XYZ file of C-alpha atoms in Angstrom:
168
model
C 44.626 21.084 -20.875
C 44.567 18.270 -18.398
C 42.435 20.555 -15.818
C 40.175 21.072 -18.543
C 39.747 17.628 -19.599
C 39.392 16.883 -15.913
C 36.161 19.490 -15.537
C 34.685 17.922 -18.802
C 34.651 14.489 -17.337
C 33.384 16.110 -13.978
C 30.841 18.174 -15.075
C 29.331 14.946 -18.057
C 29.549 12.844 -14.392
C 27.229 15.033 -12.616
C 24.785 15.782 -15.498
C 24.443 11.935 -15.847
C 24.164 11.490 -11.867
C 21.714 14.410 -12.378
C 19.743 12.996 -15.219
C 19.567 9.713 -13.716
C 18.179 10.913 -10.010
C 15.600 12.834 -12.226
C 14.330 9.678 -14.026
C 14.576 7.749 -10.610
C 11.438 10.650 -9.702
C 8.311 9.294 -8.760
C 5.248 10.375 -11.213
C 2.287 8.589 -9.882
C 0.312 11.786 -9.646
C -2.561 10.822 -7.479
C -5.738 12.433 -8.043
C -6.991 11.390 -4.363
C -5.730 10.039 -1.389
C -6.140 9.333 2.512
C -4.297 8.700 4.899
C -5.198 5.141 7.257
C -3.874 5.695 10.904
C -3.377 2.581 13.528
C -1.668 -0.001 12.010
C -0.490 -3.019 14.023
C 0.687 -5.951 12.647
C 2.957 -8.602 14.526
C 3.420 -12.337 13.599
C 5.491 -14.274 16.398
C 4.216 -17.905 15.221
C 0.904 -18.967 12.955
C -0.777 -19.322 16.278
C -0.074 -15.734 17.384
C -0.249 -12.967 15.248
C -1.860 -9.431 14.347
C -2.544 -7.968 11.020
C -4.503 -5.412 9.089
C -6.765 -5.727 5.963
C -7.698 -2.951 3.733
C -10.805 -3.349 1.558
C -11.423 -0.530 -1.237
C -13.646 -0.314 -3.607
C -13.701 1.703 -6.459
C -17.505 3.492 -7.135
C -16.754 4.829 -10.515
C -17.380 3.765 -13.945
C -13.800 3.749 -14.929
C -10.816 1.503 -13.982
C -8.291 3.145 -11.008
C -4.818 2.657 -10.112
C -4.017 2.626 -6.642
C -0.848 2.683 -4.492
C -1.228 1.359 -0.815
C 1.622 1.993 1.202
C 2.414 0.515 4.921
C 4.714 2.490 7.251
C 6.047 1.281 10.650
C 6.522 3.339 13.449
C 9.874 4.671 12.043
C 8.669 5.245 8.687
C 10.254 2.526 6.864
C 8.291 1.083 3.795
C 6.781 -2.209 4.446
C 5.665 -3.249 0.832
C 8.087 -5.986 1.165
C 5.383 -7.930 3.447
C 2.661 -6.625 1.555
C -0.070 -9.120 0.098
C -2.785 -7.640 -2.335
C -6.261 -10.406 -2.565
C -8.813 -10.700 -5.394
C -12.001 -12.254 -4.224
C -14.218 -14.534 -6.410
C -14.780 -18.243 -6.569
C -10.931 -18.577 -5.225
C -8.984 -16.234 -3.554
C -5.884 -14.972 -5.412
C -2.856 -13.154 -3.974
C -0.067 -11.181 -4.982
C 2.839 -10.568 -2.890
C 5.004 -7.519 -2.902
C 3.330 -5.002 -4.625
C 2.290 -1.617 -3.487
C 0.961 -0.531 -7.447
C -2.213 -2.261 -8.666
C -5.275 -1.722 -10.525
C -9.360 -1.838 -9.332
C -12.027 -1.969 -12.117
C -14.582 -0.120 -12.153
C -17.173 -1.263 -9.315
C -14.833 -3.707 -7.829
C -13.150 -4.210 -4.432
C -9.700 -5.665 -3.431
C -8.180 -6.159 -0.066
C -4.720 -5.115 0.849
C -2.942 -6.565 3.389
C 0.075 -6.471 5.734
C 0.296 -10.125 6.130
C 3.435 -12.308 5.400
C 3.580 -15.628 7.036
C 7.096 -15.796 9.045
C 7.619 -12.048 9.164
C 8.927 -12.086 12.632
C 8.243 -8.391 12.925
C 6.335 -6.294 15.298
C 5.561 -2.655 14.348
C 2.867 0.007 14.326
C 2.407 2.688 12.127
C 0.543 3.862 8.931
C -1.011 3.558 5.290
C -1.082 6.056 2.695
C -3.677 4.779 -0.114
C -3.453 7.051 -3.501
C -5.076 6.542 -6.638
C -5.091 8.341 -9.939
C -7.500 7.843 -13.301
C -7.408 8.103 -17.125
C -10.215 10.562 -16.407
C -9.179 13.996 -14.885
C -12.373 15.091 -14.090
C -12.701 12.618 -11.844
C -12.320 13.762 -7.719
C -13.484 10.601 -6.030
C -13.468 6.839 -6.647
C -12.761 4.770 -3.758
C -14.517 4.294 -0.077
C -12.843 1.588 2.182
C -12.172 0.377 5.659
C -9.835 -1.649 7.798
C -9.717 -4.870 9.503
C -7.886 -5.902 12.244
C -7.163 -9.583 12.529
C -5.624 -11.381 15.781
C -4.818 -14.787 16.583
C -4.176 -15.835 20.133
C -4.587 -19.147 19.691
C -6.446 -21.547 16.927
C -9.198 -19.124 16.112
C -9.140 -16.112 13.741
C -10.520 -12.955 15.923
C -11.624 -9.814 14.323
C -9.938 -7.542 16.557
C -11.700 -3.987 15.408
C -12.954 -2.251 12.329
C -12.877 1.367 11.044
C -14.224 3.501 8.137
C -11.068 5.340 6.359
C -12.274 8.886 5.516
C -15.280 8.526 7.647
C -16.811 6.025 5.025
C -17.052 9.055 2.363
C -15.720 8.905 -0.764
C -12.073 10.194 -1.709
């Protein structure tokens, strides 16, 4: 009876563990995505530092949600030190996120930028995005910055196309 007992509890204690690493699944189901090579970012004081922006803009009609998602060179997740900007009148930031939304004909800027991050890494983005509308195949075109600062000035460094400058 005790043996028994003993497999009940085991096997309710994996079906939970089970249940839960299900639920723990990622279902962001992205209708498009690309893939943003050449990322360097490195911040050693505010006078000297190295960091990349990502501008997308959505070309639809309808709202998107996009993920943007650093990797360094060993393929750890840098969201932590991620910073996502609104432009306008005033510049607004949000810190942390990788999960955020661009309405319809509208651009934000992603960025690997936190101010004392005493990190230096290259490596990657991957940018997905998904839509209420399933017909939909592409919505964003965007490109990369890359800032330096050897000194007091702000230097744009280089600048690429992601995807070529087509749509994805």
């Amino acid at each position: 009876m005790k043996s028994l007992m003993k497999a009940c509890v085991l096997s309710v204690a994996m079906l939970v563990l089970m249940c839960g690493a299900a639920g723990a699944v990622d279902n962001f189901n992205a209708q498009g995505s690309a893939l943003v090579p050449s990322i360097l970012y490195y911040y050693e004081n505010p006078d000297k530092l190295n960091y990349p922006y990502i501008i997308l803009t959505n070309i639809t009609g309808n709202t998107v949600q996009c993920r943007v998602v650093i990797y360094d060179g060993d393929g750890n997740n840098l969201t932590a030190f991620s910073q996502l900007i609104k432009g306008g009148v005033n510049w607004t930031s949000t810190y942390g996120i990788s999960d955020f939304e661009i309405p319809a004909h509208s651009s934000r800027m992603f960025a690997l930028n936190k101010a004392n991050a005493m990190i230096h890494t290259i490596g990657y983005a991957v940018i997905e995005w998904k839509s209420d509308d399933p017909q939909l195949r592409k919505a964003l075109i965007g490109g990369v910055q890359l800032h330096r600062k050897d000194g007091p000035a702000l230097i744009t460094n280089s600048h690429f196309l992601i995807n070529n400058g087509d749509p994805f």
